[in-house]
Amino acid sequence: MFLILSCEKPSKVERKLDNIFYDRAFDYREDNKPDSAFLYFNRAKDIFQQQKDSFGIGKCLVNMAIISTDKGDYYGGQEISLNAVSYLNSNNEASLVYIKSNFNNLGISSFNLKNYTQAIEFYQKSLLFTKDTAAILVIKNNIANAYRKKKQYQKSIDIYQDILRQPINKQEFARTLSNFAFTKWLQNPHYDAKRDLLKALHIREKENNSWGQNASYSHLSDYYSIIQPDSALEYATKMNIVANRLNSPDDRIESLEKLIKLSTPVDTKRYFGLYQKLNDSIQTSRNTAKNQFALIRYDAEKNKADNLKLQKDNTEKKFQIIKQRILLFTVLFITLTISVVSILWYKKRKQRLELEAENSIRNSQLKISKKVHDVVANGLYRVMTEIENQDIINKEHVLDKIEDLYEKSRDISYDKPEPVYNHFHEKISALLLAFATEHTLIAIAGNTPELWEKVSSKNKFEIEHILQELMVNMKKHSKASNVVVKFEELRDQFFIHYTDNGIGLPKEMQFKNGLTNTGNRIKSIHGEITFDTKVERGLKIQLSCPVS
């Protein structure tokens, strides 16, 4: 289980500061109102900046970073924590607790962003400023968890064993024992981890530790997933019940993923629906928090910028003569630069024109080849798929589809203007669901109208054909029964996560025309495609590109 250390609550002496916003921020935080707390910590930071109080600024930033991370805004939490580092002095005894919490928060955000090496580095820095024994053990547990995620199991096991040798309470013992046994099993699938896993669970049940029980159920479900699927399903169900009671979104998602893998086809479909609905809800909630925190920081910076602009306007007239001289020098410099560049450009122009002519012919050939594959081959395969999965064939509908393919094939050598995409999310859903059959379930997450508003027409065109190519390859080769396609936008980057439970990719994969075209399309929109070949079963693909 992953643990979080927050900043300790301020003492009565510490809270007697000449900053009413700081006091109010802590009141909101203690009342479990993180949004309001974030707002007032930001306002308090501005007051401390006016007072030139570096320590006060650092404390506010650390609290803001922890709130951002707790709300799932890991990039925002990292950014604020890194900003806080320069304001906290390690030679100041009062700063140590905040330095510790700040590095721990950087470790947590890095862990959640799957940058486990960086997470370990930040946790180790946090240890340097930690004196409390209980806190040290928690941070070491986090380090061990990160090594486990990196599959460096022996390093993880050594840390757990070191913790178990310490005089620790029952809950800490149960947590460490469960992590130790689970990691030993990951290192050696023949290792009998059942006794220790059940022992840890019994301790947590006696201690009425719901979070601990939730972690134990997760470990036991994974442990029994191959040797006793029925037991694995039972523990996954228990995990789902506890996760719902704790209202832990990430644990609910994890439990549903286990239930989808372990349940009967009928139940799997129901859990797929719950998973999709919950995943969309979590994404919306985290995006809302991320945007809200960014807006608070933006408004504060804008106010400061406006004040600086007023000061700047008062002195602007004094520098007009200097600006005119700079402008004259700039014009002369640009003129000279343009002259030199023009001479060099003229010499290379002939070479470039010849090369462009050759490339134009080559690109024209490649473009026609790609259009033949996308328009004729994939379009025809999609029609075949629809016919295959329909009990009653509508002749008119099929003829319309074929006629449309015929018209497109006639125009295949012409460059047409980019189409206008209306209701594009519906078009994408129709494309993906066209490959659903009674043996293949297609789940779609995050495909909302708002998601596509920022995406350019060119990117939409390429993304549509990329998805079509992936689904055609899935249909032809993967033998998958469950397919999940998830869309999301983060920091002006568009992501598509494709997952199926098919046969996966061969070790020595050869890219044929379809996947080659997919790679070329991704490159044409400055994107990337990543095949996760480390999964035990199925296939995971991540596509990413700029929004526009």
XYZ file of C-alpha atoms in Angstrom:
548
model
C 0.000 0.000 0.000
C 1.212 3.479 -0.827
C 1.494 5.915 2.086
C 1.512 9.699 2.167
C 3.214 11.986 4.694
C 1.784 15.471 4.998
C 3.138 18.521 6.735
C 2.596 18.455 10.488
C -0.024 20.851 11.793
C 1.496 24.129 13.008
C 1.947 24.763 16.674
C 0.017 27.539 18.402
C 3.179 29.636 18.534
C 3.882 29.147 14.843
C 0.368 30.120 13.822
C 0.598 33.508 15.510
C 1.871 35.124 12.319
C 1.027 38.529 10.938
C -0.825 36.901 8.047
C -4.549 36.275 8.441
C -4.706 34.341 5.153
C -2.220 31.780 6.482
C -4.375 31.124 9.579
C -7.525 30.849 7.495
C -5.828 28.445 5.061
C -5.025 26.028 7.894
C -8.573 26.295 9.228
C -9.927 25.269 5.824
C -7.393 22.454 5.561
C -8.338 21.083 8.984
C -12.023 21.286 7.955
C -11.199 19.120 4.890
C -11.836 21.925 2.389
C -8.716 21.639 0.210
C -9.905 23.966 -2.576
C -10.425 26.879 -0.182
C -7.209 26.018 1.659
C -5.253 26.165 -1.612
C -6.729 29.594 -2.420
C -5.789 31.083 0.967
C -2.311 29.509 1.031
C -1.744 31.213 -2.324
C -2.942 34.551 -0.914
C -0.807 34.069 2.189
C 2.207 33.425 -0.070
C 1.705 36.817 -1.726
C 1.650 38.520 1.694
C 4.865 36.735 2.717
C 6.460 37.853 -0.562
C 5.626 41.463 0.278
C 7.181 40.912 3.722
C 10.238 39.226 2.094
C 9.626 36.222 4.371
C 11.296 33.332 2.513
C 10.344 30.738 5.143
C 6.677 31.783 5.016
C 6.649 31.543 1.218
C 8.190 28.054 1.360
C 5.613 26.785 3.877
C 2.723 28.023 1.743
C 4.162 26.430 -1.403
C 4.708 23.067 0.337
C 1.093 22.990 1.530
C -0.183 23.993 -1.925
C 1.937 21.255 -3.525
C 0.607 18.581 -1.143
C -2.998 19.644 -1.792
C -2.414 19.455 -5.563
C -0.906 15.968 -5.289
C -3.704 14.765 -2.984
C -6.259 15.918 -5.581
C -4.507 13.981 -8.377
C -2.756 16.956 -10.030
C 0.682 15.316 -9.949
C 2.366 17.609 -12.465
C 1.058 20.672 -10.661
C 2.160 19.250 -7.306
C 5.660 18.609 -8.667
C 5.948 22.090 -10.132
C 4.938 23.814 -6.899
C 7.179 21.573 -4.752
C 10.198 22.299 -6.952
C 9.432 26.004 -6.631
C 9.370 25.635 -2.831
C 12.907 24.173 -2.629
C 14.649 27.524 -3.105
C 12.689 29.156 -0.248
C 13.509 26.601 2.480
C 16.866 26.832 4.271
C 18.227 23.507 5.533
C 20.259 25.374 8.179
C 17.028 26.599 9.775
C 15.742 23.985 12.252
C 12.126 25.084 11.733
C 12.423 24.443 7.985
C 13.418 20.775 8.288
C 9.904 19.384 8.714
C 8.757 21.257 5.596
C 11.824 20.194 3.585
C 11.109 16.582 4.559
C 7.440 16.857 3.557
C 8.317 18.653 0.331
C 10.748 15.965 -0.863
C 8.279 13.271 0.189
C 5.573 14.990 -1.875
C 7.938 15.065 -4.863
C 8.471 11.335 -4.340
C 4.718 10.681 -4.229
C 3.976 12.694 -7.375
C 6.883 11.038 -9.236
C 5.646 7.598 -8.096
C 2.137 8.304 -9.395
C 3.617 9.528 -12.680
C 5.451 6.159 -12.878
C 8.895 7.784 -12.651
C 10.077 5.371 -9.966
C 13.802 6.165 -10.188
C 13.121 9.829 -9.549
C 10.673 8.916 -6.764
C 13.397 6.930 -4.962
C 15.807 9.871 -5.207
C 13.270 12.242 -3.651
C 12.355 9.765 -0.876
C 16.042 9.365 -0.004
C 16.405 13.154 0.201
C 13.363 13.233 2.479
C 15.065 10.702 4.790
C 18.010 13.082 5.285
C 15.694 15.565 7.013
C 13.587 13.050 8.991
C 14.195 12.309 12.673
C 10.928 10.646 13.706
C 11.272 6.831 13.690
C 7.717 6.162 12.495
C 8.097 8.628 9.624
C 11.426 7.052 8.646
C 9.793 3.618 8.388
C 6.969 4.995 6.237
C 9.437 6.622 3.824
C 11.520 3.423 3.659
C 8.339 1.500 2.868
C 7.678 3.957 0.018
C 11.226 3.413 -1.289
C 10.732 -0.366 -1.190
C 7.435 -0.014 -3.082
C 9.206 2.022 -5.775
C 11.919 -0.635 -6.166
C 9.160 -3.242 -6.480
C 7.560 -1.236 -9.283
C 10.986 -1.179 -10.998
C 11.094 -4.987 -10.574
C 14.254 -4.697 -8.480
C 12.727 -7.160 -6.054
C 15.795 -8.008 -3.989
C 16.419 -4.360 -3.085
C 12.772 -4.074 -2.105
C 12.909 -7.261 -0.007
C 16.054 -6.121 1.826
C 14.308 -2.913 2.907
C 11.181 -4.749 4.083
C 13.320 -7.173 6.104
C 15.147 -4.251 7.705
C 11.812 -2.699 8.729
C 10.545 -6.014 10.144
C 13.598 -6.196 12.402
C 12.629 -2.866 14.009
C 10.322 -2.556 17.063
C 7.154 -1.539 15.201
C 3.435 -1.512 15.986
C 0.980 -4.115 14.684
C -0.294 -2.056 11.760
C 3.209 -1.258 10.537
C 4.178 -4.926 10.965
C 1.139 -6.107 8.985
C 1.764 -3.628 6.168
C 5.436 -4.536 5.865
C 4.797 -8.285 6.147
C 2.175 -8.171 3.387
C 4.458 -6.131 1.114
C 7.376 -8.462 1.870
C 5.436 -11.646 1.081
C 3.891 -10.179 -2.050
C 7.277 -9.017 -3.351
C 8.869 -12.407 -2.601
C 6.113 -14.003 -4.683
C 6.712 -11.551 -7.541
C 10.404 -12.444 -7.405
C 9.672 -16.185 -7.350
C 6.173 -17.313 -8.456
C 6.763 -20.657 -6.703
C 7.209 -18.948 -3.325
C 4.413 -19.817 -0.866
C 3.312 -16.340 0.250
C -0.127 -17.441 1.465
C 0.746 -17.821 5.163
C 2.273 -14.348 5.544
C -0.372 -12.663 3.395
C -3.191 -14.180 5.473
C -1.372 -13.381 8.720
C -1.130 -9.723 7.708
C -4.817 -9.709 6.754
C -5.883 -11.180 10.132
C -3.910 -8.505 12.004
C -5.541 -5.774 9.944
C -9.001 -7.244 10.536
C -8.396 -7.337 14.303
C -7.097 -3.756 14.219
C -10.119 -2.732 12.102
C -7.699 -1.219 9.578
C -9.838 -0.844 6.435
C -7.056 0.649 4.301
C -4.780 -2.202 5.277
C -7.472 -4.794 4.521
C -7.919 -3.205 1.112
C -4.199 -3.675 0.354
C -4.249 -7.270 1.634
C -7.214 -8.148 -0.578
C -5.331 -6.724 -3.575
C -2.225 -8.815 -2.819
C -4.236 -11.997 -2.196
C -6.277 -11.565 -5.383
C -3.096 -11.261 -7.458
C -1.486 -14.197 -5.627
C -4.445 -16.530 -6.279
C -5.150 -15.259 -9.820
C -3.425 -18.231 -11.475
C -3.471 -21.051 -8.938
C -7.015 -20.500 -7.553
C -9.042 -18.102 -9.751
C -12.160 -18.550 -7.578
C -10.272 -17.344 -4.498
C -8.781 -14.501 -6.503
C -12.290 -13.433 -7.542
C -13.471 -13.590 -3.920
C -10.684 -11.291 -2.714
C -11.179 -8.929 -5.661
C -14.860 -8.673 -4.685
C -13.921 -7.927 -1.070
C -11.461 -5.283 -2.241
C -14.184 -3.654 -4.314
C -16.536 -3.541 -1.317
C -13.914 -1.971 0.975
C -12.723 0.473 -1.712
C -16.302 1.672 -2.214
C -16.751 2.079 1.541
C -13.507 4.080 1.764
C -14.486 6.049 -1.360
C -10.987 5.518 -2.770
C -11.207 6.117 -6.555
C -7.854 4.513 -7.457
C -8.569 1.396 -5.381
C -12.067 1.129 -6.876
C -10.548 1.255 -10.369
C -7.949 -1.400 -9.416
C -10.600 -3.710 -7.963
C -12.781 -3.377 -11.081
C -9.782 -4.215 -13.287
C -9.281 -7.417 -11.286
C -13.006 -8.278 -11.459
C -13.033 -7.750 -15.236
C -10.171 -10.246 -15.642
C -11.541 -12.843 -13.221
C -15.342 -12.766 -13.710
C -17.664 -14.602 -16.070
C -18.404 -12.946 -19.439
C -21.781 -11.672 -18.211
C -20.305 -10.088 -15.084
C -17.302 -8.823 -17.047
C -19.602 -6.733 -19.241
C -21.269 -5.216 -16.183
C -17.915 -4.440 -14.562
C -16.725 -2.898 -17.821
C -19.634 -0.474 -17.646
C -18.856 0.419 -14.033
C -15.161 0.811 -14.860
C -15.850 3.139 -17.779
C -18.271 5.304 -15.801
C -15.931 5.541 -12.783
C -12.866 6.234 -14.911
C -14.640 9.099 -16.690
C -15.782 10.504 -13.343
C -12.259 10.376 -11.869
C -10.757 12.002 -14.941
C -13.342 14.794 -14.877
C -12.828 15.397 -11.156
C -9.030 15.554 -11.458
C -9.153 17.785 -14.507
C -11.513 20.128 -12.655
C -9.150 20.317 -9.670
C -6.132 20.809 -11.930
C -7.818 23.628 -13.853
C -9.102 25.246 -10.672
C -5.662 25.302 -9.022
C -4.061 26.581 -12.230
C -6.678 29.358 -12.433
C -6.010 30.420 -8.841
C -2.284 30.671 -9.525
C -2.909 32.413 -12.853
C -5.162 35.063 -11.282
C -2.601 35.739 -8.564
C 0.227 36.088 -11.071
C -1.961 38.255 -13.307
C -2.665 40.661 -10.457
C 1.042 40.921 -9.731
C 1.749 41.442 -13.420
C -0.860 44.212 -13.601
C 0.763 45.989 -10.661
C 4.171 45.705 -12.264
C 2.750 47.060 -15.508
C 1.477 50.159 -13.738
C 4.933 50.749 -12.279
C 6.492 50.151 -15.650
C 4.172 52.647 -17.361
C 5.287 55.374 -14.945
C 8.906 55.031 -16.048
C 8.322 54.117 -19.703
C 8.673 57.669 -21.059
C 12.168 58.010 -19.622
C 13.442 55.240 -21.837
C 11.916 56.210 -25.188
C 15.175 57.611 -26.591
C 17.074 54.465 -25.581
C 14.392 52.289 -27.162
C 14.601 54.257 -30.421
C 18.352 53.739 -30.568
C 17.931 50.042 -29.862
C 15.307 49.868 -32.609
C 17.638 51.557 -35.108
C 20.469 49.175 -34.203
C 18.102 46.227 -34.524
C 16.943 47.320 -37.984
C 20.536 47.680 -39.158
C 21.455 44.298 -37.716
C 18.439 42.607 -39.299
C 19.198 44.229 -42.658
C 22.787 42.988 -42.548
C 21.667 39.522 -41.453
C 19.083 39.305 -44.234
C 21.720 40.293 -46.801
C 24.117 37.574 -45.659
C 21.379 34.959 -45.436
C 20.060 35.902 -48.891
C 23.458 35.325 -50.469
C 23.805 31.917 -48.814
C 20.219 31.033 -49.679
C 20.701 31.908 -53.349
C 23.715 29.597 -53.635
C 21.801 26.641 -52.228
C 18.520 27.381 -53.979
C 19.284 25.373 -57.111
C 20.281 22.295 -55.086
C 17.169 22.565 -52.949
C 14.818 22.897 -55.925
C 16.246 19.755 -57.517
C 15.937 17.855 -54.254
C 12.380 19.108 -53.749
C 11.407 17.893 -57.218
C 12.696 14.401 -56.429
C 11.021 14.382 -53.022
C 7.756 15.604 -54.532
C 7.629 12.610 -56.865
C 8.557 10.216 -54.057
C 6.040 11.727 -51.617
C 3.303 11.615 -54.248
C 3.924 7.901 -54.704
C 3.920 7.277 -50.956
C 0.752 9.345 -50.470
C -1.130 7.402 -53.151
C 0.069 4.107 -51.651
C -1.106 5.166 -48.192
C -4.482 6.306 -49.543
C -4.992 2.956 -51.302
C -4.329 1.169 -48.003
C -6.495 3.480 -45.858
C -9.401 4.132 -48.208
C -9.734 0.837 -50.069
C -8.180 -1.876 -47.867
C -9.273 -0.699 -44.420
C -12.602 0.637 -45.690
C -13.393 -2.689 -47.351
C -12.325 -4.620 -44.251
C -14.635 -2.484 -42.099
C -17.568 -3.254 -44.451
C -16.665 -6.966 -44.245
C -16.624 -6.749 -40.443
C -20.067 -5.123 -40.331
C -21.490 -7.783 -42.697
C -19.883 -10.563 -40.634
C -21.474 -9.370 -37.380
C -25.008 -8.660 -38.698
C -27.656 -11.352 -38.585
C -29.716 -9.555 -41.241
C -27.829 -7.858 -44.075
C -29.232 -4.565 -45.369
C -28.388 -4.645 -49.069
C -28.976 -0.939 -49.584
C -26.695 -0.062 -46.686
C -23.947 -2.366 -47.977
C -24.270 -1.026 -51.526
C -24.045 2.537 -50.223
C -20.861 1.659 -48.365
C -19.330 0.024 -51.450
C -20.393 2.923 -53.678
C -18.773 5.329 -51.215
C -15.551 3.283 -51.404
C -15.777 3.378 -55.190
C -16.129 7.171 -55.260
C -13.221 7.565 -52.858
C -11.037 5.241 -54.915
C -11.737 7.292 -58.078
C -10.506 10.425 -56.351
C -7.553 8.701 -54.744
C -4.896 10.600 -56.712
C -6.393 14.020 -56.023
C -5.713 16.184 -52.974
C -9.010 17.262 -51.524
C -9.449 19.943 -48.872
C -9.548 18.701 -45.295
C -13.101 17.764 -44.258
C -15.009 19.634 -41.559
C -15.619 17.346 -38.603
C -18.927 17.747 -36.797
C -19.834 15.433 -33.918
C -16.419 13.834 -34.278
C -16.712 11.942 -30.986
C -19.755 10.132 -32.383
C -17.839 9.245 -35.524
C -14.986 7.803 -33.448
C -17.419 5.795 -31.290
C -19.097 4.412 -34.418
C -15.707 3.474 -35.894
C -14.571 1.600 -32.776
C -17.901 -0.080 -32.028
C -18.104 -1.335 -35.633
C -15.500 -3.928 -34.586
C -17.500 -5.143 -31.565
C -18.923 -8.648 -31.823
C -20.541 -11.116 -29.484
C -17.020 -12.400 -28.816
C -15.260 -9.027 -28.612
C -16.267 -6.267 -26.191
C -15.173 -2.714 -26.977
C -14.998 -0.213 -24.078
C -14.441 3.493 -24.782
C -13.365 6.005 -22.130
C -12.931 9.780 -22.301
C -14.390 10.216 -25.835
C -16.262 13.453 -25.092
C -17.163 16.384 -27.398
C -15.042 18.716 -25.235
C -11.964 16.539 -25.722
C -11.970 17.072 -29.497
C -12.657 20.825 -29.517
C -8.960 21.764 -29.417
C -7.824 19.046 -31.848
C -7.061 20.347 -35.355
C -8.819 18.931 -38.434
C -5.533 17.486 -39.723
C -4.898 15.672 -36.446
C -8.505 14.407 -36.375
C -8.089 13.031 -39.906
C -4.869 11.205 -39.014
C -6.175 9.962 -35.628
C -9.295 8.515 -37.271
C -7.205 6.474 -39.718
C -4.745 5.434 -37.012
C -7.607 4.085 -34.879
C -9.062 2.316 -37.898
C -5.702 0.649 -38.542
C -5.371 -0.461 -34.901
C -8.869 -1.954 -34.884
C -8.290 -3.757 -38.195
C -5.074 -5.292 -36.805
C -6.922 -6.217 -33.598
C -9.637 -7.941 -35.608
C -7.165 -9.786 -37.836
C -4.504 -10.843 -35.384
C -5.110 -10.276 -31.664
C -7.914 -12.783 -30.841
C -8.916 -10.350 -28.081
C -12.220 -10.633 -26.201
C -11.882 -7.330 -24.327
C -10.630 -4.083 -25.821
C -10.361 -0.748 -23.992
C -9.639 2.525 -25.807
C -9.120 5.539 -23.542
C -8.765 9.156 -24.654
C -7.347 12.010 -22.558
C -5.725 15.432 -22.895
C -2.983 16.574 -20.532
C -1.009 19.808 -20.821
C -1.831 20.320 -24.530
C -0.884 16.715 -25.331
C -3.475 14.289 -26.722
C -3.205 10.660 -25.529
C -4.858 7.451 -26.721
C -4.367 4.340 -24.556
C -5.239 1.075 -26.312
C -5.422 -2.154 -24.271
C -6.627 -5.652 -25.172
C -6.363 -9.121 -23.695
C -5.383 -10.841 -26.919
C -2.264 -12.793 -27.815
C -0.069 -9.678 -27.763
C 2.878 -8.970 -30.046
C 5.483 -11.553 -31.109
C 8.997 -11.014 -29.764
C 10.319 -10.334 -33.247
C 7.509 -8.147 -34.575
C 7.603 -7.138 -38.248
C 5.707 -3.989 -39.279
C 3.642 -4.541 -42.403
C 1.922 -1.862 -44.487
C -0.763 -1.129 -41.885
C 1.478 -0.477 -38.907
C 4.036 1.241 -41.137
C 1.337 3.671 -42.272
C 0.307 4.119 -38.647
C 3.871 5.066 -37.724
C 4.096 7.483 -40.645
C 0.812 9.111 -39.676
C 1.939 9.560 -36.075
C 5.170 11.188 -37.265
C 3.247 13.506 -39.605
C 1.451 15.053 -36.598
C 4.633 15.112 -34.471
C 3.389 12.287 -32.271
C 4.741 9.083 -30.783
C 3.548 5.479 -30.555
C 4.707 3.182 -27.754
C 4.180 -0.589 -27.639
C 4.329 -1.997 -24.095
C 5.900 -5.423 -24.634
C 6.369 -6.132 -20.923
C 2.770 -7.063 -20.186
C 2.242 -10.746 -19.432
C -0.847 -10.990 -21.601
C -2.492 -8.869 -24.258
C -1.287 -5.655 -25.783
C -0.897 -2.090 -24.536
C -0.282 0.785 -26.932
C 0.041 4.483 -26.134
C -0.377 7.109 -28.835
C 0.437 10.746 -28.150
C 0.561 13.938 -30.181
C 0.158 17.688 -29.705
C -3.465 18.826 -29.525
C -3.028 21.012 -32.615
